[in-house]
Short mmCIF file of C-alpha atoms in Angstrom, two decimals:
data_model
loop_
_atom_site.label_atom_id
_atom_site.label_comp_id
_atom_site.label_asym_id
_atom_site.label_seq_id
_atom_site.Cartn_x
_atom_site.Cartn_y
_atom_site.Cartn_z
CA MET A 1 52.77 67.17 87.17
CA LYS A 2 52.86 70.41 88.48
CA ALA A 3 49.81 71.06 86.21
CA ILE A 4 47.73 68.32 87.52
CA ALA A 5 48.85 69.50 91.18
CA VAL A 6 47.63 73.04 90.47
CA CYS A 7 44.30 71.38 88.95
CA LEU A 8 43.87 69.25 92.10
CA GLY A 9 44.39 72.32 94.27
CA LEU A 10 41.92 73.98 92.74
CA LEU A 11 39.60 71.34 92.90
CA ALA A 12 40.06 71.02 96.30
CA ALA A 13 39.27 74.57 96.64
CA ALA A 14 36.26 74.81 94.76
CA PRO A 15 32.78 74.01 96.15
CA VAL A 16 31.08 71.10 94.83
CA VAL A 17 27.93 72.67 94.08
CA ALA A 18 27.44 73.57 90.46
CA GLN A 19 26.86 70.58 87.53
CA GLU A 20 25.75 72.24 84.95
CA ALA A 21 25.02 71.54 81.54
CA VAL A 22 27.38 73.50 78.84
CA PRO A 23 27.43 74.20 74.90
CA CYS A 24 30.18 71.73 73.70
CA ASP A 25 33.67 72.47 73.51
CA TRP A 26 37.00 70.70 73.74
CA PRO A 27 35.54 67.83 75.89
CA ALA A 28 33.13 66.75 73.15
CA ARG A 29 35.62 65.71 70.63
CA ALA A 30 35.13 62.25 69.22
CA ASP A 31 38.48 60.64 70.40
CA ASN A 32 37.37 61.61 74.17
CA ILE A 33 34.29 59.13 73.78
CA ALA A 34 35.03 56.67 76.46
CA GLU A 35 35.97 52.93 75.35
CA PRO A 36 34.40 50.95 74.52
CA TRP A 37 31.86 52.97 72.58
CA GLU A 38 29.47 50.04 72.80
CA GLU A 39 29.14 50.43 76.45
CA ASN A 40 29.26 54.30 76.70
CA THR A 41 26.87 55.78 74.32
CA ARG A 42 23.25 55.20 74.15
CA THR A 43 20.07 56.68 72.17
CA PHE A 44 16.62 57.70 73.21
CA ALA A 45 13.66 59.15 72.08
CA GLU A 46 13.57 57.01 68.71
CA GLY A 47 17.35 57.81 68.35
CA LYS A 48 16.72 61.59 68.40
CA VAL A 49 18.83 62.03 71.91
CA ARG A 50 22.12 60.51 72.40
CA LEU A 51 24.23 60.46 75.58
CA ALA A 52 27.87 59.24 75.94
CA LEU A 53 30.42 59.26 78.64
CA LEU A 54 33.64 61.49 77.56
CA ASP A 55 36.97 60.85 79.17
CA THR A 56 39.15 63.60 78.54
CA ALA A 57 41.95 62.16 80.80
CA GLU A 58 43.07 65.60 82.29
CA PRO A 59 42.53 66.78 85.01
CA ALA A 60 42.58 63.46 86.34
CA ALA A 61 40.12 64.34 89.24
CA ALA A 62 37.60 65.98 87.11
CA ALA A 63 38.26 63.87 83.46
CA PHE A 64 34.46 62.95 82.80
CA HIS A 65 31.55 64.80 81.41
CA VAL A 66 28.24 63.53 79.72
CA PHE A 67 27.76 64.31 76.26
CA VAL A 68 24.18 65.14 75.22
CA LEU A 69 23.36 65.49 71.51
CA SER A 70 19.51 66.30 71.45
CA PRO A 71 16.70 68.72 70.21
CA PRO A 72 15.72 71.36 69.69
CA TYR A 73 17.33 71.36 65.78
CA ASP A 74 18.81 74.47 64.40
CA GLU A 75 18.09 76.30 61.03
CA LEU A 76 20.56 73.52 59.64
CA GLY A 77 18.44 70.63 60.96
CA LEU A 78 21.55 69.82 63.59
CA ARG A 79 20.87 68.85 67.06
CA GLN A 80 21.85 71.08 70.44
CA CYS A 81 25.52 70.06 71.78
CA ARG A 82 25.82 69.74 75.27
CA THR A 83 28.15 68.85 77.90
CA ILE A 84 27.35 68.28 81.67
CA GLY A 85 30.03 68.92 84.17
CA LEU A 86 30.96 69.85 87.61
CA ASN A 87 32.75 73.46 88.35
CA GLY A 88 33.29 74.06 85.16
CA MET A 89 35.00 70.65 84.71
CA GLY A 90 33.84 66.93 84.48
CA PHE A 91 33.46 64.42 87.40
CA ALA A 92 35.85 62.51 89.18
CA GLY A 93 34.54 59.10 87.46
CA ALA A 94 30.93 57.95 86.24
CA ASP A 95 29.52 54.64 86.13
CA PHE A 96 27.74 55.01 82.51
CA GLY A 97 26.41 51.60 82.87
CA SER A 98 24.41 52.70 86.07
CA LEU A 99 22.37 55.59 83.71
CA GLN A 100 18.66 55.08 84.04
CA ALA A 101 16.27 56.78 81.90
CA ALA A 102 12.46 57.95 82.73
CA TYR A 103 10.11 60.36 80.89
CA ASP A 104 7.73 62.73 82.90
CA PRO A 105 5.41 64.86 80.19
CA ALA A 106 5.78 67.75 82.84
CA VAL A 107 9.36 67.76 82.59
CA GLY A 108 10.55 65.58 79.88
CA LEU A 109 13.32 63.07 79.97
CA ILE A 110 14.47 62.29 83.13
CA PHE A 111 18.19 60.63 83.90
CA THR A 112 20.24 59.34 86.72
CA MET A 113 23.51 58.22 86.70
CA THR A 114 26.23 57.54 89.73
CA VAL A 115 29.21 59.64 89.29
CA GLN A 116 32.35 60.66 91.76
CA VAL A 117 33.18 64.07 92.95
CA TYR A 118 36.53 64.47 94.34
CA ASP A 119 36.36 66.82 97.45
CA GLY A 120 40.61 67.74 97.73
CA MET A 121 40.86 64.49 100.18
CA ASP A 122 38.86 61.63 98.76
CA TYR A 123 36.41 60.78 95.92
CA THR A 124 32.62 60.72 96.87
CA PRO A 125 30.01 58.66 94.82
CA ARG A 126 26.87 60.77 94.32
CA THR A 127 23.71 60.43 92.08
CA LEU A 128 23.81 62.54 89.01
CA ARG A 129 20.10 63.88 87.83
CA PHE A 130 19.66 65.83 84.69
CA THR A 131 16.16 66.52 82.92
CA LEU A 132 16.10 67.08 79.29
CA ASN A 133 13.17 69.10 77.71
CA GLN A 134 13.32 68.54 73.74
CA ALA A 135 10.75 71.09 72.90
CA THR A 136 13.09 74.16 74.70
CA GLY A 137 16.67 72.47 74.81
CA ALA A 138 16.60 73.25 78.84
CA ILE A 139 18.95 71.22 80.49
CA GLY A 140 18.61 70.87 84.44
CA ALA A 141 21.04 68.80 86.37
CA GLN A 142 21.81 68.09 90.13
CA LEU A 143 23.42 66.15 92.57
CA SER A 144 22.26 64.20 95.71
CA PRO A 145 24.55 61.98 97.93
#
């Protein structure tokens, strides 16, 4: 319980501004894919891009991450692996069912979904928008009210 309180305290002190895509690490473990898998994974771009909702359980106020497996491919033919979170952690909640996808040739794939952020006092819904350029692997993410 003390660890949770410390994590919540850190979340409360940190400004809610830095959503980011980072190389896969411990949150990207297969056992962190939110159940049921059928409802929390989707593919795009003829199966080349896979998104999944990850639930790491802890810290409770930042346990949800978006998993992205996508081109470009490395020298072994493997796709890049990234997770999208907030302030070096995850989101307080995420509605994978709200995931929408679009394509703009100038930008690449554009995804939006509803997430929740914890500001130290309350859980606030936000819209997560992230873009994926399959040619470069660049992922950009932003939150809006």
